[in-house]
Amino acid sequence: MSQKELTIGSMTVFVSQPYKVPQVTELIGRNEELELITAAWLAGPGQLPLAPLLLGEPGVGKNRVVHEVARRTGKDLFIYQGHEDVTAEDLACAVRFSDKSDRKMDYVVSPLVTAMIKGGICFIDEIAKIRPRALALLVSVLDERRYIDSTLLGERIVAHEGFRFVAATNTADLEGNAMPEFLRSRMRPVIPVGYPPREEIDSIVRSLYPRLNEHTGKLLDLFWLEWERNGQSTPPTPRDAIYVFNLALSLADFESLGGLRAMSADGEPFRVDQPGSASSLKESHLKRAMRELLPVSRENRP
Ligand SMILES: Nc1ncnc2c1ncn2[C@@H]1O[C@H](COP(=O)(O)OP(=O)(O)O)[C@@H](O)[C@H]1O
Ligand SMILES: [Mg+2]
């Protein structure tokens, strides 16, 4: 039997694959969040692990915090992306046509059920986008019963003792009672993931773009000045800052590679997969990147 198959009761099923968290740059800050999630998950005799809910604006770093906890606890991470069309059965198991001659169908268990079987972490992202009718299936998973019933498999799957659960939602999706009370009361603690302070945003940019070297300080000052001047209604998220510096660097690289002149209609193809080489990032690149990427604030709208 291949590694991806296992048996549940009388059924042979395929499991979901864990997300191998890459060793990227270091996580900046977020100690309180790391501490609270990990503490909530400590469990022993008579002590159930809790199921925290991360709450914050898009791009603040909710996924990143979960990746970090998975890495530091050495557990496999199974991610389920929530959306409006998720059904209860999607949360447990799916079927597909089999390419094996001896069977018609394969059963593929979801990231949630895989984590329950293997004792890994299940992370449901954007959980508030999932409809209550589907979420009802989670209730027995999150209380002391720790099981899920799959109609397709006709089996009850009881979680391995190492199984842990965490979910995240954007603040806006939670407004108007989006998540039913039966679930909200089980998803605690609610951990707010706020906008990082300026020093942390600066550190994130510095650690991601060492290429900017001695110019980084000046460029960051400009970034914050422009952010203000632009009349943005919220502070920047890490994603905002990362995208801005990313595009600014790419604009600088494009220029240093010859720009539009190097991209003639009938000459050599312009390769977009060559590594960036610009030796400097001009203020104009950064300003342009901010103009292109950020929503136009109300005051500055034409
Ligand atoms: N504290 C942090 N340190 C380093 N990088 C971060 C941090 N927070 C967020 N990031 C980066 O910012 C981007 C957006 O974060 P993400 O976790 O996807 O946000 P969210 O899930 O809240 O929408 C990702 O590239 C992530 O790696
Ligand atoms: Mg996210």
PDB file of C-alpha atoms in Angstrom, residues 141-242:
ATOM      1  CA  VAL A 141     -14.842  17.418  16.620  1.00  0.00           C
ATOM      2  CA  LEU A 142     -14.273  20.365  18.920  1.00  0.00           C
ATOM      3  CA  ASP A 143     -15.800  19.161  22.158  1.00  0.00           C
ATOM      4  CA  GLU A 144     -14.862  16.194  24.306  1.00  0.00           C
ATOM      5  CA  ARG A 145     -16.290  13.755  21.771  1.00  0.00           C
ATOM      6  CA  ARG A 146     -13.477  14.478  19.291  1.00  0.00           C
ATOM      7  CA  TYR A 147     -15.037  12.530  16.454  1.00  0.00           C
ATOM      8  CA  ILE A 148     -16.525  13.197  13.035  1.00  0.00           C
ATOM      9  CA  ASP A 149     -19.128  11.166  11.191  1.00  0.00           C
ATOM     10  CA  SER A 150     -18.664  10.810   7.460  1.00  0.00           C
ATOM     11  CA  THR A 151     -21.769   9.882   5.508  1.00  0.00           C
ATOM     12  CA  LEU A 152     -19.754   8.949   2.430  1.00  0.00           C
ATOM     13  CA  LEU A 153     -17.494   6.578   4.317  1.00  0.00           C
ATOM     14  CA  GLY A 154     -20.236   5.392   6.626  1.00  0.00           C
ATOM     15  CA  GLU A 155     -17.665   5.561   9.388  1.00  0.00           C
ATOM     16  CA  ARG A 156     -17.009   7.508  12.559  1.00  0.00           C
ATOM     17  CA  ILE A 157     -13.460   8.819  12.817  1.00  0.00           C
ATOM     18  CA  VAL A 158     -12.196   9.460  16.337  1.00  0.00           C
ATOM     19  CA  ALA A 159      -9.307  11.909  16.609  1.00  0.00           C
ATOM     20  CA  HIS A 160      -5.805  10.753  17.509  1.00  0.00           C
ATOM     21  CA  GLU A 161      -4.747  12.295  20.812  1.00  0.00           C
ATOM     22  CA  GLY A 162      -2.188  14.462  19.024  1.00  0.00           C
ATOM     23  CA  PHE A 163      -4.854  16.167  16.896  1.00  0.00           C
ATOM     24  CA  ARG A 164      -5.035  19.954  17.287  1.00  0.00           C
ATOM     25  CA  PHE A 165      -7.332  22.512  15.663  1.00  0.00           C
ATOM     26  CA  VAL A 166      -7.059  26.214  14.851  1.00  0.00           C
ATOM     27  CA  ALA A 167      -9.017  28.461  12.515  1.00  0.00           C
ATOM     28  CA  ALA A 168      -8.787  32.003  11.212  1.00  0.00           C
ATOM     29  CA  THR A 169     -11.180  34.562   9.855  1.00  0.00           C
ATOM     30  CA  ASN A 170     -11.065  38.062   8.514  1.00  0.00           C
ATOM     31  CA  THR A 171     -12.708  40.532  10.846  1.00  0.00           C
ATOM     32  CA  ALA A 172     -15.278  41.635   8.267  1.00  0.00           C
ATOM     33  CA  ASP A 173     -16.513  38.083   7.669  1.00  0.00           C
ATOM     34  CA  LEU A 174     -17.432  37.693  11.305  1.00  0.00           C
ATOM     35  CA  GLU A 175     -19.779  40.661  11.358  1.00  0.00           C
ATOM     36  CA  GLY A 176     -23.505  40.025  11.309  1.00  0.00           C
ATOM     37  CA  ASN A 177     -23.305  36.752  13.238  1.00  0.00           C
ATOM     38  CA  ALA A 178     -21.684  34.895  10.385  1.00  0.00           C
ATOM     39  CA  MET A 179     -20.537  32.056  12.596  1.00  0.00           C
ATOM     40  CA  PRO A 180     -23.216  30.171  14.501  1.00  0.00           C
ATOM     41  CA  GLU A 181     -23.136  30.317  18.283  1.00  0.00           C
ATOM     42  CA  PHE A 182     -22.770  26.540  18.628  1.00  0.00           C
ATOM     43  CA  LEU A 183     -19.395  26.850  16.979  1.00  0.00           C
ATOM     44  CA  ARG A 184     -18.239  30.200  18.348  1.00  0.00           C
ATOM     45  CA  SER A 185     -18.712  28.974  21.881  1.00  0.00           C
ATOM     46  CA  ARG A 186     -16.330  26.095  21.119  1.00  0.00           C
ATOM     47  CA  MET A 187     -13.733  28.110  19.233  1.00  0.00           C
ATOM     48  CA  ARG A 188     -11.834  29.818  21.985  1.00  0.00           C
ATOM     49  CA  PRO A 189      -9.696  31.664  22.846  1.00  0.00           C
ATOM     50  CA  VAL A 190     -10.382  34.258  20.166  1.00  0.00           C
ATOM     51  CA  ILE A 191      -6.944  35.661  19.425  1.00  0.00           C
ATOM     52  CA  PRO A 192      -6.880  39.084  17.799  1.00  0.00           C
ATOM     53  CA  VAL A 193      -4.052  39.495  15.316  1.00  0.00           C
ATOM     54  CA  GLY A 194      -3.618  43.243  14.987  1.00  0.00           C
ATOM     55  CA  TYR A 195      -1.555  45.538  12.772  1.00  0.00           C
ATOM     56  CA  PRO A 196       2.125  45.205  13.681  1.00  0.00           C
ATOM     57  CA  PRO A 197       3.873  48.325  14.992  1.00  0.00           C
ATOM     58  CA  ARG A 198       6.116  50.239  12.611  1.00  0.00           C
ATOM     59  CA  GLU A 199       9.340  48.650  13.904  1.00  0.00           C
ATOM     60  CA  GLU A 200       8.019  45.194  13.074  1.00  0.00           C
ATOM     61  CA  ILE A 201       6.927  46.149   9.562  1.00  0.00           C
ATOM     62  CA  ASP A 202      10.375  47.672   9.051  1.00  0.00           C
ATOM     63  CA  SER A 203      12.071  44.491  10.292  1.00  0.00           C
ATOM     64  CA  ILE A 204       9.958  42.343   7.984  1.00  0.00           C
ATOM     65  CA  VAL A 205      10.999  44.437   4.964  1.00  0.00           C
ATOM     66  CA  ARG A 206      14.660  44.410   6.044  1.00  0.00           C
ATOM     67  CA  SER A 207      14.733  40.647   6.484  1.00  0.00           C
ATOM     68  CA  LEU A 208      12.994  39.956   3.179  1.00  0.00           C
ATOM     69  CA  TYR A 209      14.961  42.371   1.033  1.00  0.00           C
ATOM     70  CA  PRO A 210      18.610  42.363   2.147  1.00  0.00           C
ATOM     71  CA  ARG A 211      19.383  43.562  -1.395  1.00  0.00           C
ATOM     72  CA  LEU A 212      18.228  47.047  -0.388  1.00  0.00           C
ATOM     73  CA  ASN A 213      21.060  47.170   2.203  1.00  0.00           C
ATOM     74  CA  GLU A 214      22.091  50.667   3.314  1.00  0.00           C
ATOM     75  CA  HIS A 215      19.193  52.349   1.502  1.00  0.00           C
ATOM     76  CA  THR A 216      16.497  50.511   3.421  1.00  0.00           C
ATOM     77  CA  GLY A 217      16.129  53.099   6.204  1.00  0.00           C
ATOM     78  CA  LYS A 218      15.556  55.962   3.777  1.00  0.00           C
ATOM     79  CA  LEU A 219      13.151  53.938   1.659  1.00  0.00           C
ATOM     80  CA  LEU A 220      11.178  52.862   4.721  1.00  0.00           C
ATOM     81  CA  ASP A 221      10.870  56.483   5.831  1.00  0.00           C
ATOM     82  CA  LEU A 222       9.497  57.294   2.413  1.00  0.00           C
ATOM     83  CA  PHE A 223       7.101  54.357   2.584  1.00  0.00           C
ATOM     84  CA  TRP A 224       5.591  55.596   5.855  1.00  0.00           C
ATOM     85  CA  LEU A 225       5.484  59.195   4.669  1.00  0.00           C
ATOM     86  CA  GLU A 226       3.689  58.241   1.466  1.00  0.00           C
ATOM     87  CA  TRP A 227       1.319  55.979   3.364  1.00  0.00           C
ATOM     88  CA  GLU A 228       0.312  58.930   5.531  1.00  0.00           C
ATOM     89  CA  ARG A 229       0.176  61.416   2.665  1.00  0.00           C
ATOM     90  CA  ASN A 230      -1.980  59.014   0.715  1.00  0.00           C
ATOM     91  CA  GLY A 231      -4.593  59.196   3.479  1.00  0.00           C
ATOM     92  CA  GLN A 232      -4.843  55.430   4.003  1.00  0.00           C
ATOM     93  CA  SER A 233      -7.497  54.705   6.600  1.00  0.00           C
ATOM     94  CA  THR A 234      -5.621  51.842   8.288  1.00  0.00           C
ATOM     95  CA  PRO A 235      -1.973  51.111   9.073  1.00  0.00           C
ATOM     96  CA  PRO A 236      -0.120  48.951   6.545  1.00  0.00           C
ATOM     97  CA  THR A 237      -0.215  45.173   6.953  1.00  0.00           C
ATOM     98  CA  PRO A 238       2.908  43.073   6.399  1.00  0.00           C
ATOM     99  CA  ARG A 239       1.372  41.997   3.080  1.00  0.00           C
ATOM    100  CA  ASP A 240       0.951  45.662   2.011  1.00  0.00           C
ATOM    101  CA  ALA A 241       4.581  46.427   2.808  1.00  0.00           C
ATOM    102  CA  ILE A 242       5.861  43.228   1.180  1.00  0.00           C
TER     103      ILE A 242
END
